[in-house]
CSV table of C-alpha atoms and ligand atoms in Angstrom, one decimal:
chain,number,residue,atom,x,y,z
O,545,MET,CA,97.9,104.4,72.5
O,546,THR,CA,98.1,107.8,74.1
O,547,THR,CA,100.7,110.4,73.3
O,548,ALA,CA,102.5,111.8,76.3
O,549,PRO,CA,103.7,115.3,76.0
O,550,ALA,CA,107.5,115.5,75.8
O,551,GLY,CA,108.9,118.0,78.3
O,552,GLY,CA,106.2,120.6,78.8
O,553,ARG,CA,104.3,121.1,82.0
O,554,LEU,CA,103.8,118.0,84.1
O,555,ASP,CA,100.3,117.8,85.5
O,556,ALA,CA,98.2,114.8,86.5
O,557,ALA,CA,96.9,114.3,82.9
O,558,ALA,CA,100.4,114.5,81.4
O,559,LEU,CA,101.7,111.9,83.9
O,560,ARG,CA,98.8,109.5,83.3
O,561,ALA,CA,99.5,109.7,79.6
O,562,ARG,CA,103.2,108.9,80.3
O,563,VAL,CA,102.3,105.9,82.4
O,564,ALA,CA,99.9,104.7,79.7
O,565,ASP,CA,102.6,105.0,77.1
O,566,PHE,CA,105.1,103.2,79.4
O,567,VAL,CA,102.8,100.3,80.0
O,568,ALA,CA,102.0,100.0,76.3
O,569,ALA,CA,105.7,99.7,75.6
O,570,HIS,CA,106.4,97.3,78.6
O,571,ASP,CA,103.5,94.9,78.9
O,572,PRO,CA,103.3,94.0,82.6
O,573,ALA,CA,101.9,90.5,81.7
O,574,THR,CA,105.0,89.6,79.7
O,575,THR,CA,107.8,91.8,81.0
O,576,ASP,CA,110.1,90.4,83.7
O,577,GLN,CA,109.3,92.3,87.0
O,578,SER,CA,112.9,93.6,87.6
O,579,GLU,CA,113.2,94.7,84.0
O,580,PHE,CA,109.8,96.5,84.3
O,581,LEU,CA,110.9,98.3,87.5
O,582,ALA,CA,114.3,99.2,86.0
O,583,ALA,CA,112.6,100.7,83.0
O,584,ARG,CA,110.1,102.5,85.2
O,585,PHE,CA,113.0,104.0,87.1
O,586,ASP,CA,114.8,105.1,83.9
O,587,ALA,CA,111.6,106.7,82.7
O,588,GLY,CA,111.5,108.9,85.8
O,589,LEU,CA,108.3,107.2,87.0
O,590,ALA,CA,109.6,105.6,90.2
O,591,TRP,CA,109.5,108.7,92.4
O,592,VAL,CA,108.3,111.5,90.1
O,593,HIS,CA,109.3,114.2,92.6
O,594,PHE,CA,113.0,113.0,92.5
O,595,PRO,CA,115.2,114.7,90.0
O,596,GLU,CA,115.7,113.4,86.5
O,597,GLY,CA,118.3,110.6,86.5
O,598,ALA,CA,117.4,109.7,90.1
O,599,GLY,CA,114.1,107.9,89.2
O,600,GLY,CA,112.1,111.0,88.9
O,601,LEU,CA,111.0,113.9,86.7
O,602,GLY,CA,111.3,116.8,89.1
O,603,ALA,CA,107.5,116.9,89.3
O,604,PRO,CA,105.5,118.1,92.3
O,605,ARG,CA,105.5,115.4,95.0
O,606,ALA,CA,101.7,115.3,95.1
O,607,LEU,CA,101.7,113.7,91.7
O,608,GLN,CA,103.3,110.5,92.9
O,609,VAL,CA,100.0,109.2,94.0
O,610,VAL,CA,98.5,109.8,90.6
O,611,VAL,CA,101.3,107.8,89.0
O,612,ASP,CA,101.0,104.9,91.5
O,613,LYS,CA,97.3,104.7,91.1
O,614,GLU,CA,97.6,104.7,87.3
O,615,PHE,CA,100.2,101.9,87.4
O,616,ALA,CA,98.0,99.9,89.7
O,617,ARG,CA,95.0,100.4,87.5
O,618,LEU,CA,97.0,99.1,84.5
O,619,GLY,CA,98.1,96.0,86.4
O,620,ALA,CA,101.8,96.9,86.8
O,621,PRO,CA,104.1,95.2,89.3
O,622,VAL,CA,105.1,97.2,92.4
O,623,PRO,CA,108.6,97.0,94.0
O,624,ALA,CA,108.4,93.4,95.4
O,625,GLY,CA,108.0,92.5,99.0
O,626,ARG,CA,107.2,95.7,101.0
O,627,GLU,CA,108.6,94.0,104.2
O,628,ARG,CA,111.9,93.2,102.5
O,629,LEU,CA,112.4,96.6,101.0
O,630,VAL,CA,110.9,98.9,103.7
O,631,ILE,CA,114.2,100.1,105.0
O,632,GLY,CA,115.6,100.8,101.5
O,633,LEU,CA,112.5,102.3,100.0
O,634,GLY,CA,111.1,104.0,103.0
O,635,MET,CA,114.2,105.2,104.8
O,636,ALA,CA,117.4,105.0,102.8
O,637,ALA,CA,116.0,106.4,99.6
O,638,PRO,CA,114.7,109.7,101.0
O,639,THR,CA,117.9,110.2,103.0
O,640,ILE,CA,120.1,109.5,99.9
O,641,LEU,CA,117.9,111.9,98.0
O,642,ALA,CA,118.2,114.7,100.6
O,643,PHE,CA,121.9,114.3,101.4
O,644,GLY,CA,123.5,112.1,98.7
O,645,THR,CA,126.0,113.3,96.1
O,646,PRO,CA,125.0,112.8,92.4
O,647,GLU,CA,127.4,109.8,92.4
O,648,GLN,CA,125.7,108.3,95.4
O,649,ARG,CA,122.2,108.7,93.9
O,650,GLU,CA,123.5,107.1,90.7
O,651,ARG,CA,125.0,104.2,92.5
O,652,PHE,CA,122.4,103.3,95.1
O,653,LEU,CA,118.9,104.4,94.1
O,654,LYS,CA,118.1,102.1,91.1
O,655,PRO,CA,119.0,98.7,92.6
O,656,LEU,CA,117.3,99.8,95.7
O,657,TYR,CA,114.1,100.5,93.8
O,658,THR,CA,114.1,97.3,91.7
O,659,GLY,CA,114.7,95.2,94.9
O,660,GLU,CA,118.1,93.9,93.6
O,661,GLU,CA,119.8,95.3,96.7
O,662,VAL,CA,118.3,95.1,100.2
O,663,TRP,CA,119.1,97.6,102.9
O,664,CYS,CA,119.3,97.5,106.7
O,665,GLN,CA,119.6,100.2,109.4
O,666,LEU,CA,122.6,100.1,111.7
O,667,PHE,CA,121.5,102.6,114.3
O,668,SER,CA,120.7,101.0,117.6
O,669,GLU,CA,123.4,99.8,120.0
O,670,PRO,CA,123.3,98.0,123.3
O,671,GLY,CA,123.8,101.3,125.1
O,672,ALA,CA,121.9,103.6,122.6
O,673,GLY,CA,118.3,103.0,121.6
O,674,SER,CA,115.9,105.7,122.7
O,675,ASP,CA,118.9,107.8,123.5
O,676,LEU,CA,120.4,107.1,120.0
O,677,ALA,CA,122.8,110.1,120.1
O,678,ALA,CA,124.7,108.3,122.9
O,679,LEU,CA,126.0,105.8,120.4
O,680,GLY,CA,129.6,104.6,120.8
O,681,THR,CA,130.5,102.9,117.5
O,682,ARG,CA,133.7,104.7,116.4
O,683,ALA,CA,134.7,105.8,112.9
O,684,VAL,CA,138.3,107.0,112.6
O,685,ARG,CA,139.6,108.7,109.4
O,686,ASP,CA,142.4,106.8,107.6
O,687,GLY,CA,143.3,108.5,104.3
O,688,ASP,CA,140.3,108.4,101.9
O,689,ALA,CA,138.4,105.9,104.2
O,690,TRP,CA,137.0,105.5,107.7
O,691,VAL,CA,137.8,102.6,109.9
O,692,VAL,CA,134.7,101.5,111.9
O,693,ASN,CA,134.6,99.5,115.1
O,694,GLY,CA,131.6,98.8,117.4
O,695,GLN,CA,128.4,96.8,117.8
O,696,LYS,CA,124.9,97.4,116.6
O,697,VAL,CA,121.8,95.5,117.7
O,698,TRP,CA,118.2,94.7,116.6
O,699,THR,CA,119.3,95.1,113.0
O,700,SER,CA,116.3,93.9,111.0
O,701,GLY,CA,117.1,92.1,107.8
O,702,ALA,CA,120.9,92.5,108.2
O,703,HIS,CA,121.3,88.9,107.1
O,704,ALA,CA,119.7,89.7,103.7
O,705,ALA,CA,121.2,93.2,103.3
O,706,ARG,CA,123.7,94.4,100.7
O,707,TRP,CA,124.0,97.8,102.3
O,708,GLY,CA,123.4,99.4,105.7
O,709,ILE,CA,122.7,102.9,106.7
O,710,LEU,CA,125.1,103.5,109.6
O,711,ILE,CA,125.7,106.2,112.1
O,712,ALA,CA,129.0,106.3,114.0
O,713,ARG,CA,130.9,108.6,116.3
O,714,THR,CA,133.6,110.6,114.6
O,715,ASP,CA,134.3,113.1,117.3
O,716,PRO,CA,134.1,112.1,121.0
O,717,ASP,CA,135.3,115.6,122.1
O,718,VAL,CA,132.0,117.4,121.3
O,719,PRO,CA,128.5,117.0,122.8
O,720,LYS,CA,126.8,113.8,121.7
O,721,HIS,CA,124.6,115.1,119.0
O,722,ARG,CA,127.4,116.9,117.2
O,723,GLY,CA,130.1,114.3,116.8
O,724,ILE,CA,128.2,111.8,114.7
O,725,THR,CA,128.6,111.0,111.0
O,726,TYR,CA,126.3,109.1,108.7
O,727,PHE,CA,127.7,106.4,106.3
O,728,VAL,CA,126.6,103.7,103.9
O,729,CYS,CA,128.2,100.4,105.1
O,730,ASP,CA,129.0,97.6,102.7
O,731,MET,CA,127.5,94.5,104.5
O,732,SER,CA,129.8,92.2,102.5
O,733,ASP,CA,132.9,93.8,104.1
O,734,PRO,CA,134.9,91.0,105.9
O,735,GLY,CA,134.8,93.0,109.1
O,736,VAL,CA,130.9,92.8,109.3
O,737,ASP,CA,129.7,89.9,111.4
O,738,VAL,CA,125.9,89.3,111.4
O,739,ARG,CA,124.6,87.1,114.2
O,740,PRO,CA,120.9,86.1,114.5
O,741,LEU,CA,118.8,87.1,117.6
O,742,ARG,CA,115.9,84.8,118.1
O,743,GLN,CA,112.6,86.6,118.9
O,744,MET,CA,109.7,85.3,121.1
O,745,THR,CA,107.9,84.3,117.9
O,746,GLY,CA,110.6,81.7,117.3
O,747,GLU,CA,112.1,83.3,114.3
O,748,ALA,CA,115.0,85.8,113.9
O,749,GLU,CA,114.1,88.8,111.8
O,750,PHE,CA,116.8,90.8,113.4
O,751,ASN,CA,120.5,90.5,114.4
O,752,GLU,CA,123.5,91.7,116.3
O,753,VAL,CA,126.1,93.2,114.0
O,754,TYR,CA,129.7,93.4,115.1
O,755,LEU,CA,131.9,95.8,113.1
O,756,THR,CA,135.6,95.1,113.3
O,757,ASP,CA,138.0,97.4,111.3
O,758,VAL,CA,135.3,97.9,108.6
O,759,ARG,CA,136.7,100.2,106.0
O,760,ILE,CA,134.2,102.6,104.6
O,761,PRO,CA,135.3,104.9,101.7
O,762,ASP,CA,134.8,108.5,102.4
O,763,ALA,CA,132.8,108.5,99.1
O,764,HIS,CA,130.2,106.5,101.1
O,765,ARG,CA,129.6,109.2,103.7
O,766,LEU,CA,126.2,110.8,103.5
O,767,GLY,CA,126.3,114.5,104.5
O,768,GLU,CA,129.0,116.4,106.2
O,769,VAL,CA,131.4,115.0,108.9
O,770,GLY,CA,129.8,115.7,112.3
O,771,ASP,CA,126.4,116.4,110.8
O,772,GLY,CA,125.1,112.8,111.0
O,773,TRP,CA,122.4,113.5,113.6
O,774,ARG,CA,120.7,115.9,111.2
O,775,VAL,CA,120.9,113.3,108.4
O,776,ALA,CA,119.6,110.6,110.8
O,777,GLN,CA,116.5,112.8,111.6
O,778,THR,CA,115.5,112.5,107.9
O,779,THR,CA,115.7,108.7,108.2
O,780,LEU,CA,113.9,108.5,111.5
O,781,MET,CA,111.0,110.8,110.4
O,782,ASN,CA,110.5,108.7,107.3
O,783,GLU,CA,110.9,105.5,109.4
O,784,ARG,CA,107.8,106.3,111.5
O,785,VAL,CA,105.8,106.9,108.4
O,786,SER,CA,107.1,103.7,106.8
O,787,ILE,CA,106.1,101.6,109.8
O,788,GLY,CA,102.9,103.4,110.9
O,789,GLY,CA,101.7,105.3,107.9
O,790,HIS,CA,101.0,102.5,105.5
O,791,ALA,CA,97.6,103.3,104.0
O,792,GLU,CA,95.3,100.2,104.1
O,793,PRO,CA,91.8,100.0,102.6
O,794,ARG,CA,88.9,99.8,105.1
O,795,GLU,CA,89.2,96.6,107.2
O,796,GLY,CA,92.5,96.0,105.4
O,797,GLY,CA,94.7,95.4,108.4
O,798,LEU,CA,94.4,93.1,111.4
O,799,ILE,CA,91.0,94.6,112.2
O,800,GLY,CA,89.7,92.9,109.0
O,801,VAL,CA,91.0,89.5,110.2
O,802,VAL,CA,89.2,89.9,113.5
O,803,ALA,CA,86.0,91.1,111.9
O,804,ASP,CA,86.0,88.0,109.7
O,805,ILE,CA,86.4,85.8,112.8
O,806,TRP,CA,83.5,87.6,114.4
O,807,ARG,CA,81.3,87.0,111.3
O,808,ASP,CA,82.3,83.3,110.9
O,809,ARG,CA,81.9,82.3,114.5
O,810,PRO,CA,78.5,83.1,116.1
O,811,GLN,CA,79.4,81.0,119.1
O,812,ALA,CA,82.2,83.5,120.0
O,813,ARG,CA,79.8,86.4,120.1
O,814,THR,CA,79.0,87.9,123.5
O,815,PRO,CA,77.8,91.4,124.3
O,816,GLY,CA,81.2,92.2,125.8
O,817,MET,CA,83.1,91.0,122.6
O,818,HIS,CA,80.6,92.9,120.5
O,819,ASP,CA,81.4,96.1,122.4
O,820,ALA,CA,85.1,95.5,122.2
O,821,LEU,CA,85.1,94.8,118.5
O,822,LEU,CA,83.0,97.8,117.7
O,823,ARG,CA,85.2,100.1,119.7
O,824,LEU,CA,88.4,98.8,118.0
O,825,TRP,CA,86.7,98.9,114.6
O,826,VAL,CA,85.9,102.6,115.0
O,827,GLU,CA,89.4,103.4,116.3
O,828,ALA,CA,91.0,101.5,113.3
O,829,GLU,CA,88.8,103.4,110.9
O,830,ALA,CA,89.7,106.7,112.6
O,831,ALA,CA,93.4,105.7,112.4
O,832,ARG,CA,93.0,104.8,108.7
O,833,LEU,CA,91.5,108.1,107.8
O,834,THR,CA,94.1,110.0,109.8
O,835,LYS,CA,96.8,108.1,107.9
O,836,GLU,CA,95.1,109.1,104.7
O,837,ARG,CA,95.3,112.7,105.7
O,838,LEU,CA,98.9,112.2,106.6
O,839,ARG,CA,99.5,110.7,103.2
O,840,GLN,CA,98.0,113.7,101.6
O,841,GLN,CA,100.1,116.1,103.7
O,842,LEU,CA,103.2,114.2,102.9
O,843,ALA,CA,102.4,114.5,99.2
O,844,ILE,CA,103.1,118.2,99.6
O,845,GLY,CA,105.9,118.2,102.1
O,846,GLN,CA,108.1,116.3,104.5
O,847,PRO,CA,106.9,114.0,107.3
O,848,GLY,CA,106.6,115.9,110.6
O,849,PRO,CA,105.4,114.9,114.1
O,850,GLU,CA,102.2,113.5,112.5
O,851,GLY,CA,104.3,110.5,111.5
O,852,SER,CA,105.0,109.9,115.2
O,853,ALA,CA,101.3,110.0,116.0
O,854,ALA,CA,100.6,107.5,113.1
O,855,LYS,CA,103.3,105.1,114.3
O,856,LEU,CA,102.0,105.3,117.9
O,857,SER,CA,98.4,104.6,117.1
O,858,PHE,CA,99.4,101.8,114.7
O,859,ALA,CA,101.4,100.1,117.5
O,860,GLU,CA,98.8,100.5,120.2
O,861,LEU,CA,95.9,99.4,118.0
O,862,ASN,CA,97.8,96.4,116.6
O,863,GLN,CA,98.4,95.1,120.1
O,864,ARG,CA,94.8,95.6,121.3
O,865,ILE,CA,93.3,94.1,118.2
O,866,SER,CA,95.6,91.0,118.3
O,867,GLY,CA,94.6,90.6,121.9
O,868,LEU,CA,90.9,90.6,121.0
O,869,GLU,CA,91.7,88.1,118.2
O,870,LEU,CA,93.1,85.6,120.8
O,871,GLU,CA,90.1,86.2,123.0
O,872,LEU,CA,87.6,85.5,120.2
O,873,LEU,CA,89.4,82.3,119.2
O,874,GLY,CA,89.5,81.0,122.8
O,875,GLY,CA,91.7,77.9,123.3
O,876,GLU,CA,92.4,77.7,119.6
O,877,GLY,CA,94.1,81.0,119.7
O,878,LEU,CA,96.6,79.8,122.2
O,879,THR,CA,97.8,76.9,120.0
O,880,TYR,CA,101.0,78.5,118.6
O,881,ASP,CA,103.2,75.6,118.0
O,882,ASP,CA,105.3,76.6,115.0
O,883,TRP,CA,108.7,77.5,116.6
O,884,THR,CA,110.6,76.9,113.3
O,885,PHE,CA,113.7,78.9,113.3
O,886,ARG,CA,113.2,81.1,110.3
O,887,ARG,CA,115.2,84.0,108.9
O,888,PRO,CA,112.5,86.2,107.5
O,889,GLU,CA,113.2,89.8,106.3
O,890,GLY,CA,110.2,91.3,108.0
O,891,ALA,CA,107.0,90.5,110.0
O,892,ASP,CA,104.6,88.7,107.8
O,893,PHE,CA,101.3,89.6,109.4
O,894,ARG,CA,99.0,88.4,106.7
O,895,SER,CA,99.7,84.7,106.4
O,896,ARG,CA,100.4,83.8,110.0
O,897,VAL,CA,98.3,82.6,112.9
O,898,ALA,CA,96.7,84.6,115.7
O,899,GLY,CA,99.5,83.6,118.2
O,900,PHE,CA,102.0,85.1,115.8
O,901,HIS,CA,100.0,88.3,115.5
O,902,TYR,CA,99.9,88.6,119.3
O,903,LEU,CA,103.5,87.9,119.9
O,904,ARG,CA,104.9,89.9,117.0
O,905,SER,CA,102.8,93.0,117.7
O,906,LYS,CA,104.6,93.4,121.0
O,907,GLY,CA,107.6,94.7,119.0
O,908,ASN,CA,105.4,97.3,117.3
O,909,SER,CA,105.6,99.6,120.3
O,910,ILE,CA,109.4,99.3,120.4
O,911,GLU,CA,110.7,99.3,116.8
O,912,GLY,CA,111.1,102.6,115.1
O,913,GLY,CA,111.0,104.5,118.4
O,914,THR,CA,109.1,103.3,121.5
O,915,SER,CA,105.6,104.5,122.3
O,916,GLU,CA,106.9,106.4,125.3
O,917,ILE,CA,109.4,108.4,123.1
O,918,LEU,CA,106.7,109.1,120.5
O,919,ARG,CA,104.4,110.4,123.3
O,920,ASN,CA,107.3,112.7,124.3
O,921,ILE,CA,107.7,113.9,120.7
O,922,ILE,CA,103.9,114.6,120.4
O,923,ALA,CA,103.9,116.4,123.8
O,924,GLU,CA,106.8,118.6,122.9
O,925,ARG,CA,106.4,119.3,119.2
O,926,VAL,CA,102.6,119.1,118.8
O,927,LEU,CA,101.2,120.2,122.1
O,928,GLY,CA,104.0,122.5,123.0
O,929,LEU,CA,104.5,121.1,126.5
O,930,PRO,CA,107.8,121.7,128.3
O,931,GLY,CA,110.6,119.6,127.0
O,932,GLU,CA,112.4,116.9,129.0
O,933,VAL,CA,115.3,118.1,131.1
O,934,ARG,CA,118.5,117.4,129.2
O,935,VAL,CA,121.5,117.9,131.4
O,936,ASP,CA,124.0,116.3,129.0
O,937,LYS,CA,123.4,118.8,126.1
O,938,ASP,CA,126.7,120.7,126.4
O,939,VAL,CA,128.9,117.9,127.8
O,940,ALA,CA,131.5,116.3,125.5
O,941,TRP,CA,130.4,112.7,124.7
O,942,LYS,CA,133.7,111.3,126.1
O,943,ASP,CA,132.9,112.8,129.5
O,944,LEU,CA,129.4,111.4,129.8
O,945,PRO,CA,128.9,108.6,132.4
O,946,LYS,CA,128.7,105.3,130.5
F,93,LIG,C1,111.2,94.3,116.0
F,93,LIG,C2,112.3,95.3,116.1
F,93,LIG,C3,113.0,95.7,115.0
F,93,LIG,C4,114.0,96.7,115.1
F,93,LIG,N1,114.8,97.0,114.0
F,93,LIG,C5,115.8,97.8,114.1
F,93,LIG,C6,116.7,98.1,113.0
F,93,LIG,O1,116.5,97.5,111.9
F,93,LIG,N2,117.7,98.9,113.1
F,93,LIG,C7,117.9,99.6,114.3
F,93,LIG,O2,118.9,100.4,114.4
F,93,LIG,N3,117.2,99.4,115.4
F,93,LIG,C8,116.1,98.5,115.3
F,93,LIG,N4,115.3,98.2,116.4
F,93,LIG,C9,115.7,98.9,117.7
F,93,LIG,C10,114.7,99.9,118.2
F,93,LIG,O3,114.7,101.1,117.4
F,93,LIG,C11,115.1,100.2,119.7
F,93,LIG,O4,114.8,99.0,120.4
F,93,LIG,C12,114.2,101.3,120.3
F,93,LIG,O5,114.6,102.5,119.8
F,93,LIG,C13,114.3,101.3,121.8
F,93,LIG,O6,115.6,101.4,122.3
F,93,LIG,P1,116.1,100.4,123.4
F,93,LIG,O7,115.7,99.0,123.0
F,93,LIG,O8,117.6,100.7,123.6
F,93,LIG,O9,115.3,100.8,124.7
F,93,LIG,P2,115.6,101.9,125.8
F,93,LIG,O10,115.9,103.1,125.2
F,93,LIG,O11,116.6,101.3,126.8
F,93,LIG,O12,114.2,102.0,126.5
F,93,LIG,C14,113.7,101.1,127.5
F,93,LIG,C15,112.4,101.7,128.0
F,93,LIG,O13,112.5,103.0,128.6
F,93,LIG,C16,111.7,103.9,128.0
F,93,LIG,N5,112.4,105.2,127.9
F,93,LIG,C17,113.7,105.4,127.5
F,93,LIG,N6,113.9,106.8,127.5
F,93,LIG,C18,112.8,107.4,127.9
F,93,LIG,C19,112.4,108.8,128.0
F,93,LIG,N7,113.3,109.8,127.8
F,93,LIG,N8,111.1,109.0,128.4
F,93,LIG,C20,110.2,108.0,128.6
F,93,LIG,N9,110.5,106.7,128.5
F,93,LIG,C21,111.8,106.4,128.1
F,93,LIG,C22,111.5,103.4,126.6
F,93,LIG,O14,110.4,103.9,125.9
F,93,LIG,C23,111.3,101.9,126.8
F,93,LIG,O15,110.1,101.6,127.3
F,93,LIG,C24,114.3,97.3,116.4
F,93,LIG,C25,113.5,96.9,117.5
F,93,LIG,C26,112.5,96.0,117.4
F,93,LIG,C27,111.7,95.6,118.6
């Protein structure tokens, strides 16, 4: 057994020692997974850059990767079901950390980390997607609570969620970006009505959510009244990284599936297919290495426009690779006959057939910001090209044409 330095300077060696001590005291082979994760949170080894008491140790952000690698090496469980927890872990947690009160961090972060409480994102509305700041869901102050009315749409995993991150309009008299406030919505409130939306894959990962007189305590507001757009930017930047920045090993994603089909089926090999596969393999490898660089940049700071580039390349590549997979499989690839109405909590790319990959990948260029919008962000914030003309910038939201 190692001896971790108590207090003292936290460097990579000190953290590795802490992880080794932790695993010695909580044998992953015999400890219940939730208990293991709860204890890991309490020990400050969930997110080491978070403050003490919030799952961290106040260590430099770059050291998180050291801790994760050491836990993996020692066979420790990770927060279960990346798909199920992606909104909580990838989007709600960094927003709560940046804008939450100590009480909010205390209430929300631990069950989010252990997977006990699932989160969803109540942002999009029928009239507000790419132009999210146009949203019309109203939150009106009533004593120490807010009364919320409106409709959200495309809400992934709302059927399984305990909490939702919600943005709503609190002041219609100011321009659209300024009158928004950010809340945590209790999905078990009687005014929350979740209805499935069936996708072209046959299943319903996402939902419409109707909000009728939902009472949200003011204590569940994240950030200042009217400052919700700024708070939402933290969520959105992290969302792009969560969707597109996931680091895979070489051939770890869909390109690996297609390369295996190529290896296993000599009859499918033509010079044209060879050329197509090679090009996509090289692009997937370039995307993987770029994501690795992004991961290292993130380790020392916040996600920036690089996250938009990662999400864009992930979406475009997934669609092209799943198209090639269908071509390689010929007629067999077209036999997608499982239209079972499922209520999954995310897209399960690994265990499904080629037809599912193809159909589900169409959503990749829409979810988390469309490819057109991401190109706009890259054009404006990376390349410095002139911004889009925005004529509604100084007009009160209530006066905008609806
Ligand atoms: C699988 C999936 C899961 C999702 N999960 C969630 C979720 O959990 N929570 C949530 O809140 N939302 C979710 N969404 C919604 C998603 O974020 C929105 O669909 C997306 O932001 C696009 O908005 P929209 O559908 O209103 O399209 P619109 O904004 O109406 O866009 C329609 C088309 O016009 C283009 N366009 C619009 N404005 C411009 C412009 N200025 N310049 C160039 N082109 C433009 C768009 O790129 C797009 O091609 C999900 C969507 C999908 C597909």
